[in-house]
Structure formats: C-alpha cells, structure tokens
mmCIF file of N, CA and C in Angstrom:
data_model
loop_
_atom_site.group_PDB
_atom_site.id
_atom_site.type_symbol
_atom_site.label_atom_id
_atom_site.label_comp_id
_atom_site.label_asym_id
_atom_site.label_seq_id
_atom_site.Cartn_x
_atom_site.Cartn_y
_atom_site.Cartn_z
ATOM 1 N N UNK A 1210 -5.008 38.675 -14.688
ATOM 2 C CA UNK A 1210 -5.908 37.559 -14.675
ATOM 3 C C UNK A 1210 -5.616 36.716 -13.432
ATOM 4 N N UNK A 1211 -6.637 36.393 -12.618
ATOM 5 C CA UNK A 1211 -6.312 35.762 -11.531
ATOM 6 C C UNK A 1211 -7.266 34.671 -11.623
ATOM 7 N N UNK A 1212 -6.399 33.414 -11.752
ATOM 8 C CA UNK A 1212 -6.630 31.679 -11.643
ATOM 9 C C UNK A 1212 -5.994 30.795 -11.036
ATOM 10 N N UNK A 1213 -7.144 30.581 -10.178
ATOM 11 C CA UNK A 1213 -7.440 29.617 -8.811
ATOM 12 C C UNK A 1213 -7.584 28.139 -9.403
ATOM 13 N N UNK A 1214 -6.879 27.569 -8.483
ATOM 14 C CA UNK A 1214 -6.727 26.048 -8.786
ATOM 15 C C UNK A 1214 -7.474 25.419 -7.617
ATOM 16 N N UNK A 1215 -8.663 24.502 -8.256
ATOM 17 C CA UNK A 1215 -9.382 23.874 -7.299
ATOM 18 C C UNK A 1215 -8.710 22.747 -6.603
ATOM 19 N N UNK A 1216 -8.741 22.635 -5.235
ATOM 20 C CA UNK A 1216 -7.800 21.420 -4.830
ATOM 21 C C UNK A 1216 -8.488 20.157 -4.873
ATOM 22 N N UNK A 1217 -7.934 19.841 -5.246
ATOM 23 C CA UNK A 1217 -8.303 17.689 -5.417
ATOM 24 C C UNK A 1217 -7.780 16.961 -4.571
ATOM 25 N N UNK A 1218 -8.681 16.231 -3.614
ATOM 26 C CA UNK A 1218 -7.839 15.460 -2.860
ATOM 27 C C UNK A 1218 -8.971 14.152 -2.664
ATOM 28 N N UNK A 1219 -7.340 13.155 -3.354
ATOM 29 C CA UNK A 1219 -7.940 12.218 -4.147
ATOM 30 C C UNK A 1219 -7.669 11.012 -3.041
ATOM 31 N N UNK A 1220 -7.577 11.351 -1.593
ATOM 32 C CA UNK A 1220 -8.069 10.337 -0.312
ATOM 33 C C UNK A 1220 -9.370 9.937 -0.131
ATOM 34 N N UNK A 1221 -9.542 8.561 0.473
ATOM 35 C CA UNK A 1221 -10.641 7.852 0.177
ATOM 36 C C UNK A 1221 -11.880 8.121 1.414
ATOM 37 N N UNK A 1222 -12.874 8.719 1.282
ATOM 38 C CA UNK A 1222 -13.648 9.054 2.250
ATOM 39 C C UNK A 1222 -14.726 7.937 2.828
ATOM 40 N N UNK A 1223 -15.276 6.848 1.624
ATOM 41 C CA UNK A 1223 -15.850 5.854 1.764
ATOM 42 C C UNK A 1223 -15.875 5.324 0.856
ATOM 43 N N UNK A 1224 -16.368 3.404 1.351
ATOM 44 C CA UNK A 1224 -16.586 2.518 0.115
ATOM 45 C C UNK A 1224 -17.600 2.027 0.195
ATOM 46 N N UNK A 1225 -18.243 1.619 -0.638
ATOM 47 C CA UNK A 1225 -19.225 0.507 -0.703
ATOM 48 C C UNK A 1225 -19.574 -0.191 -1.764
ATOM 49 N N UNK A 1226 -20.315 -1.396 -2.480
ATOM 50 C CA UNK A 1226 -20.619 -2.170 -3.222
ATOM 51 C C UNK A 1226 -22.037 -2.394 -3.130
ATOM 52 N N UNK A 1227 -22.309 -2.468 -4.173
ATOM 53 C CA UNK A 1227 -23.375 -2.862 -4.626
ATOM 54 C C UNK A 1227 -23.782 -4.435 -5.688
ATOM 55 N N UNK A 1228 -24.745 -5.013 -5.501
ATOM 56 C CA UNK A 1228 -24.211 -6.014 -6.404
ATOM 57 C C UNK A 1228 -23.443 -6.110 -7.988
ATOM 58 N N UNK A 1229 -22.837 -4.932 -8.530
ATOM 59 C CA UNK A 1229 -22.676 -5.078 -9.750
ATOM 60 C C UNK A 1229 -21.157 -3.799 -9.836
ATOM 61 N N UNK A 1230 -21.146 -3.067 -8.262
ATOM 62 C CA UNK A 1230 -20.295 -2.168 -8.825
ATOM 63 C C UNK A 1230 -19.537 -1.655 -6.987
ATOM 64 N N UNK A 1231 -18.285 -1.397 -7.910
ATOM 65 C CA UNK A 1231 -17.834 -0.714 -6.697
ATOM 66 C C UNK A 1231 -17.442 0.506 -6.716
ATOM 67 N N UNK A 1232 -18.502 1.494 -5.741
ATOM 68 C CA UNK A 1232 -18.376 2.900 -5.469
ATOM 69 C C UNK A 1232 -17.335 3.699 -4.683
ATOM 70 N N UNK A 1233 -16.628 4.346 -4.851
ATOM 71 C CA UNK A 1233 -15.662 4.853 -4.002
ATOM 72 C C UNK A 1233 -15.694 6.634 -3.674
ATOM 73 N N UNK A 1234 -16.083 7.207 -2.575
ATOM 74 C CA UNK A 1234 -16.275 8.962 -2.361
ATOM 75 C C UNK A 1234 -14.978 8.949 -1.683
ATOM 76 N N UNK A 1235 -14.710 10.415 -2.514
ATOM 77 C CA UNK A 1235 -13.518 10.702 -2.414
ATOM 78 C C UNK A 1235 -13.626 12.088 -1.668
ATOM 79 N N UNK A 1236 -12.614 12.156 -0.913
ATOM 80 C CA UNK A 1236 -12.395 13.816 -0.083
ATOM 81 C C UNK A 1236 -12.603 14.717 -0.146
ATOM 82 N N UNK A 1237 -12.780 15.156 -1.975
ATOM 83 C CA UNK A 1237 -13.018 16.480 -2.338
ATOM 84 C C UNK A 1237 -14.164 16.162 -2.865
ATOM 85 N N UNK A 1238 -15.107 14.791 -2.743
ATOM 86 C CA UNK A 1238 -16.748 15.079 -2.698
ATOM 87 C C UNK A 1238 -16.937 14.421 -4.388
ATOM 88 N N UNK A 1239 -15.685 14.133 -5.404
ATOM 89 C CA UNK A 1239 -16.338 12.997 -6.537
ATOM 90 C C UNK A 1239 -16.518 11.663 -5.952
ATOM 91 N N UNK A 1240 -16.987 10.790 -6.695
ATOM 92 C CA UNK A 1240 -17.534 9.364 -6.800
ATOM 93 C C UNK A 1240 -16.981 8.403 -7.811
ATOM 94 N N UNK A 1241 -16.489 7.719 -7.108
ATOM 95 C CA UNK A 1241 -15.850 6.441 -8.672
ATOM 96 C C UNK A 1241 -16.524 5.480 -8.467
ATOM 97 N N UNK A 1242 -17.240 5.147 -9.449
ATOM 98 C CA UNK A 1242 -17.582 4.122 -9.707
ATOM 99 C C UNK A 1242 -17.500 2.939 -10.959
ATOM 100 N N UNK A 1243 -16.812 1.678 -10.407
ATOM 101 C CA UNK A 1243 -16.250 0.773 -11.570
ATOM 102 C C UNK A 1243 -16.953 -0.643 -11.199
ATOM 103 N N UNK A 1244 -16.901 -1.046 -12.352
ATOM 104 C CA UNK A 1244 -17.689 -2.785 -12.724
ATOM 105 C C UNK A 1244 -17.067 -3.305 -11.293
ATOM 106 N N UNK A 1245 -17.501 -4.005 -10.403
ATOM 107 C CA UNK A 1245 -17.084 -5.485 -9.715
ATOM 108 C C UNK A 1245 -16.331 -6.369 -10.733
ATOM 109 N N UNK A 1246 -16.693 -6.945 -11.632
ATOM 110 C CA UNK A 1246 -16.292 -7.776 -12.963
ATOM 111 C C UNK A 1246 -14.864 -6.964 -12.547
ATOM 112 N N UNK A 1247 -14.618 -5.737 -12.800
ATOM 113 C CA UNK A 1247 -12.585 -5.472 -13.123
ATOM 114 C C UNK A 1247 -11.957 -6.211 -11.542
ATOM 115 N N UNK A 1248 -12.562 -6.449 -10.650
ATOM 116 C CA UNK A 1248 -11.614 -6.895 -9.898
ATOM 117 C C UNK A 1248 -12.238 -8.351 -9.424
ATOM 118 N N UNK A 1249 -11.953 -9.848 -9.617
ATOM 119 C CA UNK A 1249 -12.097 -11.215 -9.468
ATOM 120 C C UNK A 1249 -12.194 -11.322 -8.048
ATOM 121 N N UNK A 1250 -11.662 -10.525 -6.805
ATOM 122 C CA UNK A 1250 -11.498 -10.750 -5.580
ATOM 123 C C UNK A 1250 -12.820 -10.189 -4.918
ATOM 124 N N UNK A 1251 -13.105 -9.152 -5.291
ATOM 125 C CA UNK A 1251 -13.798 -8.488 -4.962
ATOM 126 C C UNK A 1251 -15.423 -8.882 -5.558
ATOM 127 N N UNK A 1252 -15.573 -9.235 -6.131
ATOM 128 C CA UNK A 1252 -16.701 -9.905 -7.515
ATOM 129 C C UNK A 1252 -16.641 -10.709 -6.626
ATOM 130 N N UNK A 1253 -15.926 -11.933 -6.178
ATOM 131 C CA UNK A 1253 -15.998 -13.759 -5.697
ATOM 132 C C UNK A 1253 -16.471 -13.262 -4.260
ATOM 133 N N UNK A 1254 -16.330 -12.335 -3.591
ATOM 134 C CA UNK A 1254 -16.378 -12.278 -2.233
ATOM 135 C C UNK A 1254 -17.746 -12.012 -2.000
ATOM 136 N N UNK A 1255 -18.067 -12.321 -0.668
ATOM 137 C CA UNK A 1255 -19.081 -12.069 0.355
ATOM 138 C C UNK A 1255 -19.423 -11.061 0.137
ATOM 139 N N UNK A 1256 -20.862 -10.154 0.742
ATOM 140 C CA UNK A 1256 -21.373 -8.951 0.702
ATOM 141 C C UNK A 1256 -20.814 -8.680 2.235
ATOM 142 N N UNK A 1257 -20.353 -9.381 3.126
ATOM 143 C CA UNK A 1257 -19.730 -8.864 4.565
ATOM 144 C C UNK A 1257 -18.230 -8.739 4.204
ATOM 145 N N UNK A 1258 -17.851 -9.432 3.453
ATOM 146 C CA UNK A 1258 -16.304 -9.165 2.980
ATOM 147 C C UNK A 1258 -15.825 -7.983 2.402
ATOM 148 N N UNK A 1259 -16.787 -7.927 1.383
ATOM 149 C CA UNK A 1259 -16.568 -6.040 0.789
ATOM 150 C C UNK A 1259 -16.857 -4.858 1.649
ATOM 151 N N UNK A 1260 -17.508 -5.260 2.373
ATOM 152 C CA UNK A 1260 -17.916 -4.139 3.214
ATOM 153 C C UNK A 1260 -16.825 -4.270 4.480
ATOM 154 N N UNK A 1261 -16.056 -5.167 5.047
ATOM 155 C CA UNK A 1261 -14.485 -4.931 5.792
ATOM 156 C C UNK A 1261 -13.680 -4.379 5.165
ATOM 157 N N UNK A 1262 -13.182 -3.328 4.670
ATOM 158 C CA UNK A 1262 -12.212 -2.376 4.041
ATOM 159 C C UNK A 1262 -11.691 -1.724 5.360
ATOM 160 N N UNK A 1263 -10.123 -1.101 4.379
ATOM 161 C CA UNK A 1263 -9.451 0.067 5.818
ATOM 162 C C UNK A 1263 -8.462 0.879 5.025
ATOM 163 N N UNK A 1264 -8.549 1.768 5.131
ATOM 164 C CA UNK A 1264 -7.880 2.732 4.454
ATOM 165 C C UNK A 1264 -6.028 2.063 4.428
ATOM 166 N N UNK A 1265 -5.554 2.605 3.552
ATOM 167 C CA UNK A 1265 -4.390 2.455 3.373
ATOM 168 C C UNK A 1265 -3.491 2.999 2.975
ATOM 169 N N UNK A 1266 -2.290 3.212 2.646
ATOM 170 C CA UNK A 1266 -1.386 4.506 1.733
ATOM 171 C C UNK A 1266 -1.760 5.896 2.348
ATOM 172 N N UNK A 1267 -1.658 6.192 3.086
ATOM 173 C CA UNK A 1267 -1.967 7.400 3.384
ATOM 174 C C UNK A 1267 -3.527 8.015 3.239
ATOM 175 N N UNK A 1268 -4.727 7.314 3.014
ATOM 176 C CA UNK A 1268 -6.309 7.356 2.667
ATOM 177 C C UNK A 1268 -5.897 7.090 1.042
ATOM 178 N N UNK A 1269 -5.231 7.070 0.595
ATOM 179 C CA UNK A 1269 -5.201 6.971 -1.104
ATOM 180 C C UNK A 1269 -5.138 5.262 -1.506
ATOM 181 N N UNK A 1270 -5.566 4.616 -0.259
ATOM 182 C CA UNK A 1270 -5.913 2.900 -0.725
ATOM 183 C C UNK A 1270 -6.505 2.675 0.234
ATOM 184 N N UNK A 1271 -7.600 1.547 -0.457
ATOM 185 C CA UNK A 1271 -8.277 0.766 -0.380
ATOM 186 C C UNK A 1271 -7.704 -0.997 0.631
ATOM 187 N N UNK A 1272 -7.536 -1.620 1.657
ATOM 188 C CA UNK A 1272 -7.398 -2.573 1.309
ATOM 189 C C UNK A 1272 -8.341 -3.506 2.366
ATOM 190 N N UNK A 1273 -8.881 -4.751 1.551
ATOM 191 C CA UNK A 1273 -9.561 -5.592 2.180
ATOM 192 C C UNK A 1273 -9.069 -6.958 2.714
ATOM 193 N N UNK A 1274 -9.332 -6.790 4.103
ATOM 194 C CA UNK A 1274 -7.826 -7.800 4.724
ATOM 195 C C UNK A 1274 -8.349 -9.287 4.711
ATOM 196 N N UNK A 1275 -9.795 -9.318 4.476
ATOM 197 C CA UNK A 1275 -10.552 -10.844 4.064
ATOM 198 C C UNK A 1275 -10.361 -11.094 3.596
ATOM 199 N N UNK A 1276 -9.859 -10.846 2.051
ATOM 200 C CA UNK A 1276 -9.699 -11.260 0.364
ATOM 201 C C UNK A 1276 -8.491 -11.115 0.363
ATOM 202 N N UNK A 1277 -7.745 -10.612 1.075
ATOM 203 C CA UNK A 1277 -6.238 -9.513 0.705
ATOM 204 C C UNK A 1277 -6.172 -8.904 -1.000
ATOM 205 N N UNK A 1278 -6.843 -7.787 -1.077
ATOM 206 C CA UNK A 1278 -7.456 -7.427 -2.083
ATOM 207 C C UNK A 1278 -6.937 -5.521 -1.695
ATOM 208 N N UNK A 1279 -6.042 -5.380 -3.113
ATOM 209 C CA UNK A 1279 -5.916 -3.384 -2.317
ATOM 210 C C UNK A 1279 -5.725 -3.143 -3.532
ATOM 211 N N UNK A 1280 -6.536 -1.896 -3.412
ATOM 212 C CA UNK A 1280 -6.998 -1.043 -4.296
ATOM 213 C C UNK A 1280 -6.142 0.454 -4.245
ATOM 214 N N UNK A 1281 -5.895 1.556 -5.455
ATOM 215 C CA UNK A 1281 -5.553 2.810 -4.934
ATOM 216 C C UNK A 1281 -6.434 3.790 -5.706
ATOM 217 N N UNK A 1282 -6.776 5.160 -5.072
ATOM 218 C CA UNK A 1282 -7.560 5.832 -5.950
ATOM 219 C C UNK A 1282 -6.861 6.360 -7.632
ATOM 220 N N UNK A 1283 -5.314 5.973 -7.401
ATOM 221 C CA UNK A 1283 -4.697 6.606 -8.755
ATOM 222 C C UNK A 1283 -5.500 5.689 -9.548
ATOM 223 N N UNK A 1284 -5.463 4.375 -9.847
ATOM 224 C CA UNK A 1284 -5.666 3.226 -10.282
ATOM 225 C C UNK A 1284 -7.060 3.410 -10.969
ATOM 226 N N UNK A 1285 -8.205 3.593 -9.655
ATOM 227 C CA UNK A 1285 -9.045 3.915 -10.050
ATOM 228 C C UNK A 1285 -9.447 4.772 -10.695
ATOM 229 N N UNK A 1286 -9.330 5.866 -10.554
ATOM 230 C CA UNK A 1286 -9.229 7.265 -11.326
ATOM 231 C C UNK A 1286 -8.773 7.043 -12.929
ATOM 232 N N UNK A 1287 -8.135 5.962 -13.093
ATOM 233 C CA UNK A 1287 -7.448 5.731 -14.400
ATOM 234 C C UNK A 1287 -8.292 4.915 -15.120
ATOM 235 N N UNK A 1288 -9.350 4.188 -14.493
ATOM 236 C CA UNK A 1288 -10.077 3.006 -14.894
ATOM 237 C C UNK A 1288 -9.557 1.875 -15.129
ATOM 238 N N UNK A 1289 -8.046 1.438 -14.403
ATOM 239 C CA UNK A 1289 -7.545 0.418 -14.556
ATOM 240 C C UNK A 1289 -8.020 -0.835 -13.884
ATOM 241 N N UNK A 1290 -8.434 -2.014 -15.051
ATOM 242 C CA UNK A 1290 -8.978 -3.290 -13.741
ATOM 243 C C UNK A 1290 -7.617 -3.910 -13.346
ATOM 244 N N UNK A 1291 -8.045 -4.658 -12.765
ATOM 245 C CA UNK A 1291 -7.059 -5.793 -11.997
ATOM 246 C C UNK A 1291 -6.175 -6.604 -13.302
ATOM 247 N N UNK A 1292 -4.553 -6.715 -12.499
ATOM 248 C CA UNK A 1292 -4.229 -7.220 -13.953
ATOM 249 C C UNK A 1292 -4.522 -8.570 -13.636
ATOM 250 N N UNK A 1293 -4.121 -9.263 -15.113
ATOM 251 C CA UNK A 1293 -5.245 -10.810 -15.671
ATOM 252 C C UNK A 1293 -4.009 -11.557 -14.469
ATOM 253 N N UNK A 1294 -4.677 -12.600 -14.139
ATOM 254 C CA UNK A 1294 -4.546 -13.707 -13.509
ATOM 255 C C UNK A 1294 -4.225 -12.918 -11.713
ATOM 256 N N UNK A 1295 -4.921 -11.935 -11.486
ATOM 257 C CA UNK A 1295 -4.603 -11.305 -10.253
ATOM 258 C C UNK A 1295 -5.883 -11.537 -9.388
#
C-alpha cells in the first residue's frame, strides 16, 4: 500500500479584511477566515491600518506594526481569539 502525505504549508501568502472578517491564504492554497470581533485591535483599526501587515516568524505570522497587533497561522488554524483584555 503506498500513502502519500499531502504537504501543508501553513506560511502566510496573503491578508486582507473585510468589514466583518479577517481572511488569511495560506501557501498550500487554504483560506482562514475568522470574525474581526476575535481580535479588539484589529476590529478598532482603520481600513488602511489592516491592510499594513508584514509577515513574521518565518511567513507563519501576521504582524501589524500600526496597531502592534501579531497574529500566527497556528493560532488561527485553532480558531483561537485574542485573549480577554488583549
């Protein structure tokens, strides 16, 4: 029996926002997408603020140097929001 393991590579290819959500494409071509609401920094900010991002961690983060606001795809992938008072 011969089984092939598809590779996942869970570096961040692009971001963007929309008013209600933040989308994230990932390397190997999925899409995350989570509420704005899970993260307070990101929700309060500008539509030019979300859109200044820069890769980080090796492409496996997110961070926005307007808000100082960083994100990682593990995190996301997990559906974890922001913890409370963050």
């Amino acid at each position: 029996m011969n089984i092939s393991a598809r590779i996942m590579d869970e570096r961040v290819a692009d971001v963007h926002c929309d008013d209600d959500s933040l989308i994230v494409d990932l390397m190997d071509g999925r899409t995350i997408s989570v509420p704005l609401a899970w993260y307070p920094r990101l929700l309060a900010a500008k539509p030019e603020e979300r859109s200044h991002w820069e890769l980080a961690g090796g492409g496996y983060g997110i961070h926005w140097p307007d808000i100082d606001e960083d994100l990682n795809t593990e995190g996301l992938l997990r559906g974890a929001p922001a913890p409370k008072g963050h």
